[in-house]
XYZ file of C-alpha atoms in Angstrom:
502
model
C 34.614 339.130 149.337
C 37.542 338.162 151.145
C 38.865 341.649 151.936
C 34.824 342.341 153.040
C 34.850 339.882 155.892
C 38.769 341.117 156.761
C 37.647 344.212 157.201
C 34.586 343.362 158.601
C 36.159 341.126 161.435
C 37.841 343.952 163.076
C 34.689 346.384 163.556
C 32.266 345.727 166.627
C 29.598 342.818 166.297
C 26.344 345.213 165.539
C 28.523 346.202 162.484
C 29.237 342.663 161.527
C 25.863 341.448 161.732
C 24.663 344.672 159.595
C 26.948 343.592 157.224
C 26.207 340.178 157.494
C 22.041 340.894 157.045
C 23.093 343.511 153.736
C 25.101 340.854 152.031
C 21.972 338.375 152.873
C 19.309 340.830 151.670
C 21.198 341.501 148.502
C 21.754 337.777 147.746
C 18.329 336.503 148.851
C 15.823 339.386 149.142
C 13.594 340.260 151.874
C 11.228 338.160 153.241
C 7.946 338.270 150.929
C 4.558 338.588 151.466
C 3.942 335.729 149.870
C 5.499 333.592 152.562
C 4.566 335.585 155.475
C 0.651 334.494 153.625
C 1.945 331.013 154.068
C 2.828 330.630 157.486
C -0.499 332.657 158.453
C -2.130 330.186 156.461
C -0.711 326.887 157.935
C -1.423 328.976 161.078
C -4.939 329.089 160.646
C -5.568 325.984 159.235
C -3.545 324.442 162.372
C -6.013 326.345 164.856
C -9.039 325.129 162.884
C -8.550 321.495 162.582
C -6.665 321.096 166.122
C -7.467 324.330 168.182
C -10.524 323.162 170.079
C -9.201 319.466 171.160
C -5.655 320.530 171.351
C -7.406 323.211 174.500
C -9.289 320.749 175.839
C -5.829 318.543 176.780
C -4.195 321.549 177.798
C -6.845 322.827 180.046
C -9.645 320.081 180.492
C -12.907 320.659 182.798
C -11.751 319.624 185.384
C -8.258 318.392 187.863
C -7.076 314.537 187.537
C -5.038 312.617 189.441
C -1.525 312.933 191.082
C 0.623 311.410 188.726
C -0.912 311.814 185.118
C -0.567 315.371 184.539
C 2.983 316.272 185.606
C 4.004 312.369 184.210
C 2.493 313.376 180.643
C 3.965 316.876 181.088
C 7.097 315.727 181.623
C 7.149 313.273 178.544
C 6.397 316.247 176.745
C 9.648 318.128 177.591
C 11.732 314.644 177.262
C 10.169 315.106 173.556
C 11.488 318.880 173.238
C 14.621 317.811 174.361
C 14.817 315.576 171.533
C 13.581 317.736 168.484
C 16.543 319.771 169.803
C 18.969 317.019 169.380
C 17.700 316.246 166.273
C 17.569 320.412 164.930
C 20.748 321.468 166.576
C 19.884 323.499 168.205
C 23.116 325.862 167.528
C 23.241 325.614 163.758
C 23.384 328.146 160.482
C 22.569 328.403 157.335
C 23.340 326.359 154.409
C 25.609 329.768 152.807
C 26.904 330.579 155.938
C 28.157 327.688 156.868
C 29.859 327.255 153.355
C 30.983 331.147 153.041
C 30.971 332.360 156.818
C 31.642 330.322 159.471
C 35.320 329.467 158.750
C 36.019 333.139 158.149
C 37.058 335.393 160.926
C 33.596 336.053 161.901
C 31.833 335.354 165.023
C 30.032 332.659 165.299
C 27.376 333.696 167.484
C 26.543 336.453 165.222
C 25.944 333.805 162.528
C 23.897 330.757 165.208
C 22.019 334.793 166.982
C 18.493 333.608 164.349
C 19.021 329.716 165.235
C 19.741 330.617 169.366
C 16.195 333.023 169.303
C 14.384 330.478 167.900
C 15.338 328.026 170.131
C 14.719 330.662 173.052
C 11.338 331.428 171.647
C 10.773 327.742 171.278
C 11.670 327.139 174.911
C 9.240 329.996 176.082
C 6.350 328.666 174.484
C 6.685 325.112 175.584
C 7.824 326.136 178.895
C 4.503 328.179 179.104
C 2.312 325.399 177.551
C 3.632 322.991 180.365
C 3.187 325.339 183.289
C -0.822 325.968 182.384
C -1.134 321.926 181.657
C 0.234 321.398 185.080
C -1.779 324.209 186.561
C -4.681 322.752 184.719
C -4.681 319.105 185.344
C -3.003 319.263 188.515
C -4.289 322.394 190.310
C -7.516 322.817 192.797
C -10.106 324.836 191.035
C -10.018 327.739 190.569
C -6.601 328.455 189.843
C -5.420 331.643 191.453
C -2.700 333.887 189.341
C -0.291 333.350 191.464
C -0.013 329.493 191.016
C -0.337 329.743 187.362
C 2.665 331.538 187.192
C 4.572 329.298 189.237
C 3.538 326.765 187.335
C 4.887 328.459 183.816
C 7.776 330.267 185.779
C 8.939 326.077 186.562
C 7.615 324.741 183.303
C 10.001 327.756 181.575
C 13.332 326.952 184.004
C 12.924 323.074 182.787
C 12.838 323.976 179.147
C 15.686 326.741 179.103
C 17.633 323.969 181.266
C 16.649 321.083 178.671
C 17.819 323.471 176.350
C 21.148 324.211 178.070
C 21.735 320.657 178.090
C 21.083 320.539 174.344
C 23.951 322.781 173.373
C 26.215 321.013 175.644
C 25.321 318.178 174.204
C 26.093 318.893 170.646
C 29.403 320.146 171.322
C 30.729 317.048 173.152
C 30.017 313.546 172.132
C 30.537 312.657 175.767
C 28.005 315.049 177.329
C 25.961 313.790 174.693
C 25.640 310.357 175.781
C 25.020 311.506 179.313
C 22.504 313.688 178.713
C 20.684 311.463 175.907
C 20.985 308.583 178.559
C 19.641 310.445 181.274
C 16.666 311.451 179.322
C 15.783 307.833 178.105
C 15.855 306.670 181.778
C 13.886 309.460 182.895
C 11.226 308.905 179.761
C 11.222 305.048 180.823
C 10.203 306.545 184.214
C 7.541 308.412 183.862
C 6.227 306.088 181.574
C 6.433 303.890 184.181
C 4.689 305.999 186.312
C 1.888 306.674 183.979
C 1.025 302.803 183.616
C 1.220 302.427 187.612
C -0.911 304.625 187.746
C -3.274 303.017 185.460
C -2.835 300.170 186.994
C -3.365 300.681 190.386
C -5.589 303.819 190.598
C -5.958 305.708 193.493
C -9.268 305.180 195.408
C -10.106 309.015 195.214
C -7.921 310.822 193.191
C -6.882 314.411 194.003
C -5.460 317.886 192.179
C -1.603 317.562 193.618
C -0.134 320.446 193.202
C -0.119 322.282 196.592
C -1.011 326.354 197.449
C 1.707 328.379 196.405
C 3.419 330.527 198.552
C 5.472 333.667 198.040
C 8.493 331.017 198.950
C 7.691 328.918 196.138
C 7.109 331.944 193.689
C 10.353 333.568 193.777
C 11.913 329.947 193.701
C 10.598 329.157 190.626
C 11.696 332.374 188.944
C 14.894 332.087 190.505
C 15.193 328.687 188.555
C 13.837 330.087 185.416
C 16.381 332.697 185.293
C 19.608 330.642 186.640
C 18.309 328.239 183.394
C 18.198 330.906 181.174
C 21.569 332.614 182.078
C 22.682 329.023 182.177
C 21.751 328.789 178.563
C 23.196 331.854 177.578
C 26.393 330.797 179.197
C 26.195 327.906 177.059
C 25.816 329.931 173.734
C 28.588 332.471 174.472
C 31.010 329.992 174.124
C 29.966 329.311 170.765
C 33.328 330.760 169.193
C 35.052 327.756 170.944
C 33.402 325.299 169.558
C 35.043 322.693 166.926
C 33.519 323.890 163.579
C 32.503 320.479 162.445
C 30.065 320.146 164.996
C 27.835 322.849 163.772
C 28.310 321.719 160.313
C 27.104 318.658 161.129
C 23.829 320.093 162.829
C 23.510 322.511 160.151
C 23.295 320.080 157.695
C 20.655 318.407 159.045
C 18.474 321.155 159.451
C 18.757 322.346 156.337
C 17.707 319.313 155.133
C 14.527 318.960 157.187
C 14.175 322.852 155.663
C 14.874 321.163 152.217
C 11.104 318.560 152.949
C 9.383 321.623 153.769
C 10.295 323.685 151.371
C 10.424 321.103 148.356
C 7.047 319.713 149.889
C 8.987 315.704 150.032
C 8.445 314.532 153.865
C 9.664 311.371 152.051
C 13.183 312.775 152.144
C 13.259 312.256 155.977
C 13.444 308.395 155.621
C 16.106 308.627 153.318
C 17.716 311.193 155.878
C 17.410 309.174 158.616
C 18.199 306.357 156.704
C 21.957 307.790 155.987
C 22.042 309.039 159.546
C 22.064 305.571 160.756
C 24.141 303.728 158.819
C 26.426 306.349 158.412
C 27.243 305.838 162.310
C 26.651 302.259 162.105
C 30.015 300.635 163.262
C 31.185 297.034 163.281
C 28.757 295.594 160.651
C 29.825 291.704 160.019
C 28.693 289.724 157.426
C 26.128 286.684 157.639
C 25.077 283.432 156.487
C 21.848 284.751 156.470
C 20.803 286.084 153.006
C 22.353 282.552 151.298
C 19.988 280.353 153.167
C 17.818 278.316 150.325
C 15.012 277.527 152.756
C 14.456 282.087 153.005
C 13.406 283.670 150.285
C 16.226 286.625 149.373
C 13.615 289.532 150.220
C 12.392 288.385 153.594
C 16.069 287.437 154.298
C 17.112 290.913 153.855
C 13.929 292.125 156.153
C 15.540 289.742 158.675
C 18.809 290.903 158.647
C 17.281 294.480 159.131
C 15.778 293.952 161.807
C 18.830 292.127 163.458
C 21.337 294.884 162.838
C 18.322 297.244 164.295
C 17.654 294.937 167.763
C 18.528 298.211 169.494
C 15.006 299.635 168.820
C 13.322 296.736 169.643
C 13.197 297.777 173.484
C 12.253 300.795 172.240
C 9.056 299.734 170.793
C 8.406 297.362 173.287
C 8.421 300.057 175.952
C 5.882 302.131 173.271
C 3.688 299.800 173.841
C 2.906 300.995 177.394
C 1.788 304.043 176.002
C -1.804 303.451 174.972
C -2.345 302.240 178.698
C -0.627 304.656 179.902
C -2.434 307.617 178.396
C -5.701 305.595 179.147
C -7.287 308.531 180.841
C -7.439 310.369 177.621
C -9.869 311.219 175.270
C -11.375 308.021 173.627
C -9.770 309.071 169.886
C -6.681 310.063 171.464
C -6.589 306.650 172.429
C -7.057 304.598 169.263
C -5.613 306.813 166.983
C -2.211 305.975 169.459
C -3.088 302.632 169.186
C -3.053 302.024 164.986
C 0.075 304.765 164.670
C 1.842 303.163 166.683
C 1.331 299.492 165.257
C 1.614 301.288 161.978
C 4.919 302.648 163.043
C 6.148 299.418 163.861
C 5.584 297.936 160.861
C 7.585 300.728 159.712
C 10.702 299.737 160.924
C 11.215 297.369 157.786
C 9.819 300.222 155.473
C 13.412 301.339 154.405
C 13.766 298.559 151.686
C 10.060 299.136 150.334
C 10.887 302.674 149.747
C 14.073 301.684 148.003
C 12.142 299.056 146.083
C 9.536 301.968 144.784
C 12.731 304.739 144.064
C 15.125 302.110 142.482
C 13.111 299.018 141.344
C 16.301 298.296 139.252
C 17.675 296.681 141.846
C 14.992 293.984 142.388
C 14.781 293.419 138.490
C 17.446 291.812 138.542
C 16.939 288.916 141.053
C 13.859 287.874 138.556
C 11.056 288.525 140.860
C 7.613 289.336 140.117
C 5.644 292.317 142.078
C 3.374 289.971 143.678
C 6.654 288.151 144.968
C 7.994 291.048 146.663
C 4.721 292.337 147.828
C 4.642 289.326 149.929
C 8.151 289.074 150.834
C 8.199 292.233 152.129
C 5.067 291.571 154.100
C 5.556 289.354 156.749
C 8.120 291.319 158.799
C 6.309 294.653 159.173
C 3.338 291.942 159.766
C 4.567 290.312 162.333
C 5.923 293.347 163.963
C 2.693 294.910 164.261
C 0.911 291.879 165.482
C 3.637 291.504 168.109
C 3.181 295.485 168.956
C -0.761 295.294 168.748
C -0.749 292.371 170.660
C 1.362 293.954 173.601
C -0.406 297.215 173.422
C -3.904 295.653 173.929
C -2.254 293.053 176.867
C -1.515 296.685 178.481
C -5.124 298.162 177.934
C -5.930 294.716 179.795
C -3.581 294.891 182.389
C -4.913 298.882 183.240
C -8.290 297.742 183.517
C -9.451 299.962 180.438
C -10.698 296.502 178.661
C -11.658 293.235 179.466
C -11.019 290.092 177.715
C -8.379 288.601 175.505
C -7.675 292.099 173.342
C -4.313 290.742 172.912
C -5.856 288.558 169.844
C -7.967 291.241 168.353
C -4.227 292.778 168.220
C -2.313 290.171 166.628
C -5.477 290.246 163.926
C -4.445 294.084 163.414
C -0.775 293.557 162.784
C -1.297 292.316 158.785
C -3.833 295.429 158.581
C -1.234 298.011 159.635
C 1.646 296.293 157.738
C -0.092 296.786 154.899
C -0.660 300.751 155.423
C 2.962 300.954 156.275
C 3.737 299.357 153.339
C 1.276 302.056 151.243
C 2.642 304.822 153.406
C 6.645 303.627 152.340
C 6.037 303.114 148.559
C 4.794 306.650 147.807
C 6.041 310.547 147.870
C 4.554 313.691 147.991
C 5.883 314.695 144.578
C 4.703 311.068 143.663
C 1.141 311.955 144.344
C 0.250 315.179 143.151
C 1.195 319.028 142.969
C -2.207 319.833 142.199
C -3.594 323.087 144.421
C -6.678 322.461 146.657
C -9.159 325.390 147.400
C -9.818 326.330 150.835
C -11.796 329.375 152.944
C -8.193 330.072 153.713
C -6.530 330.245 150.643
C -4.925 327.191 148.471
C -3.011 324.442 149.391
C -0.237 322.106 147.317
C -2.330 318.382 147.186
C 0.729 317.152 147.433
C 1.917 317.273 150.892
C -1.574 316.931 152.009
C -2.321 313.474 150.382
C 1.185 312.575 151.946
C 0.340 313.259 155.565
C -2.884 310.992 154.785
C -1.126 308.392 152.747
C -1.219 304.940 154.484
C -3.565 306.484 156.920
C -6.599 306.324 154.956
C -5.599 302.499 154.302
C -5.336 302.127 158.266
C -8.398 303.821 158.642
C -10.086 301.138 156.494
C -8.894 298.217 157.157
C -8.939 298.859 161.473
C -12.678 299.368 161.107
C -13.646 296.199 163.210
C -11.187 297.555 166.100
C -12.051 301.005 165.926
C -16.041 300.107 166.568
C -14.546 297.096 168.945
C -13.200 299.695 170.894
C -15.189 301.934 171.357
C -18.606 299.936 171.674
C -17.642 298.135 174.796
C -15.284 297.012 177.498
C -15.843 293.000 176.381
C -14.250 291.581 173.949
C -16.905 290.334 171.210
C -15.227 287.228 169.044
C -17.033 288.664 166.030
C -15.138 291.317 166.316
C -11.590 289.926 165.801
C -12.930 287.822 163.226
C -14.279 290.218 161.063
C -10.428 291.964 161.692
C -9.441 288.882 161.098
C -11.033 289.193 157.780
C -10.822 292.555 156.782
C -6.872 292.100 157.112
C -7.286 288.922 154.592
C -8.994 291.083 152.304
C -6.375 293.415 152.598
C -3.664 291.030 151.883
C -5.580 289.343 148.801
C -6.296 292.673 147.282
C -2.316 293.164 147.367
C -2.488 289.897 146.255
C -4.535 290.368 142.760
C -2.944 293.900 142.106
C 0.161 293.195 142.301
C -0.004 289.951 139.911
C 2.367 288.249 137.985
C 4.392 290.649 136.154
C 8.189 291.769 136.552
C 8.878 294.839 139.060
């Protein structure tokens, strides 16, 4: 194989990625129909369940205000930029980076699949943004020629959040300027989104003004200095240090790994390793030998201590429910209990551990029903604290009236628990059994994992959801029968759980 790639180095680059794609054929096969059935499947079943809402936010009935639309928009792209950071986006394959990349091959011919997908990515958000804009923000109707301003601009700010991707990959310094740049400018429009909730404007108006052939050819003249810009970028590939797209290749491989192996549980334990792996400067504490703590809680604490950097974070995530309070009314509570839900997940990492390696907690002589509750009251009182702020916002925008902030710390218990649900279980915990659809079949598996802990949310938020959406006022019946159904929640953990040894 060795004397392959020699002579393979010194032909031209079509030859060397025919050679390349012959050795990957023979080794791996062409793509089968099989798969190809797949993705048309997951297609499909996408466009059904999500097609006709997912169009209405896209293009609604009619324009809003000013600052919504091109504020929402542009948290949208802040959020491409970071699936890139998180993908890549210049990476390879798992055999190519073991076999190819340190041989004298080029390594753009081995990132040329990873670099068109991020391309193709960029074109399809960049279009999605441009008819959003066009659709929220423009006077009715929208002539041709402003829609494809719109998507010429909304393509030149994804093939430059692109560009700055790559850069920031290969440098560690452009990395933190360009990741710090984006979290101010996500803070911002977030910012902007609640002002604008808060103080509305007395009639509001489509802002985007008539486009002119001025604006036109500016707007593909930034599209293409962004994309050249990115290709710029990707030529100098060959330079790069080789442990930087090892790095990013592993990681994408492994998120391949949860799809393929149908285990979205894998991505805590990813992210898990990600974290302390570049956790530096980790001192020990008093903490976890105070007798007054119980061990479990202790640890919880100490979690969330050496984590105080999200914490601003999710304070700032708080804003969002008001801020997107223009939205559809679903839209809105379904932000609301994910995101308290989420919260509560930020102590989930030792549940999980507790469910895959319950050896551990064996031996500290503690019965389930003593961990179940020692690992409840942090992700409780982090959802309270997150409800609570998220409803003072819905106040504070004028969407409800009334101390909500209560009805939200009554929540907090509800969503720790379905955190707690959603942490303890797998996919290949649950079930591999295939479901029937008009579409074809479909592994149970990964489906009762995208609705694990959700269906306990769903149950136990009952009171808020019809709170919410019955009126404006808050009714104290309502946050006491939260109030309840969260106790109900807790003593049901409470009785199942029982006395015996983990």
């Amino acid at each position: 194989m060795t004397n392959d790639i020699r002579s393979a180095a010194g032909t031209s680059a079509p030859q060397v990625r025919r050679w390349i794609r012959q050795r990957q054929i023979a080794a791996n096969g062409r793509v089968e129909p099989t798969t190809v059935y797949s993705v048309l499947l997951a297609l499909a079943m996408a466009v059904a369940l999500v097609g006709q809402p997912a169009l209405a936010l896209v293009w609604p009935a009619g324009s809003s205000s000013s600052v919504s639309a091109p504020a929402t928009v542009g948290l949208a792209l802040l959020g491409f930029y970071g699936v890139l950071r998180q993908l890549g986006p210049v990476v390879v394959g798992r055999g190519d980076a073991t076999w190819l990349l340190t041989a004298p091959v080029p390594r753009r011919t081995l990132s040329a699949p990873a670099f068109l997908l991020t391309v193709t990515a960029a074109v399809l958000v960049g279009v999605l943004a441009g008819v959003a804009v066009a659709g929220h923000a423009a006077t009715r109707p929208v002539s041709p020629a402003q829609l494809l301003t719109t998507v010429a601009g909304g393509c030149a700010a994804t093939f430059a959040l692109a560009c700055a991707a790559v850069r920031a990959q290969r440098t560690r310094a452009a990395a933190r300027i360009f990741d710090t740049a984006g979290s101010l400018a996500a803070a911002a429009l977030l910012a902007a989104l609640v002002g604008a909730q808060v103080v509305p404007e007395p009639s509001p108006q489509p802002s985007l003004p008539a486009t002119t052939p001025t604006t036109l050819v500016v707007s593909l003249a930034a599209g293409i200095a962004a994309a050249i810009g990115l290709a710029r970028a990707w030529a100098g590939v060959d330079r790069w240090p080789i442990h930087r797209i090892i790095e990013a290749s592993a990681i994408t491989c492994a998120y391949a790994d949860v799809v393929y192996a149908a285990e979205p549980s894998f991505l805590s334990e990813l992210s898990t390793r990600r974290f302390w792996r570049n956790r530096t400067g980790i001192r020990t504490s008093g903490l976890l030998r105070r007798r007054g703590i119980p061990p479990l809680l202790a640890q919880d604490l100490l979690l969330v201590r050496r984590k105080a950097g999200r914490l601003p974070w999710l304070a700032a995530l708080a804003a969002a429910p008001a801020a997107l309070a223009d939205g559809p009314l679903w839209a809105l509570i379904m932000l609301f209990l994910l995101g308290a839900m989420a919260a509560a997940g930020l102590c989930g990492e030792p549940t999980h551990s507790d469910a895959a390696n319950p050896s551990m907690v064996r031996l500290m002589g503690l019965s389930r029903r003593q961990v179940a509750v020692q690992r409840l009251v942090m992700p409780s009182l982090l959802a309270a604290s997150w409800a609570a702020l998220a409803m003072a916002g819905l106040q504070v925008a004028g969407v409800l009236s009334g101390p909500w902030w209560i009805l939200g710390v009554a929540t907090g218990p509800a969503a720790a628990l379905a955190a707690m649900q959603r942490a303890r279980a797998s996919a290949s915990s649950i079930g591999s059994t295939l479901i029937e659809t008009p579409f074809g079949a479909f592994p149970s598996g990964m489906l009762l994992w995208l609705v694990n802990g959700i269906d306990v949310l769903a149950v136990l938020t009952l009171p808020v959801m019809v709170a919410v959406t019955s009126s404006r006022e808050l009714a104290w019946h309502a946050v006491l029968a939260q109030a309840a159904v969260s106790a109900l929640g807790g003593l049901v953990l409470w009785i199942s759980t029982g006395r015996r040894p983990v």
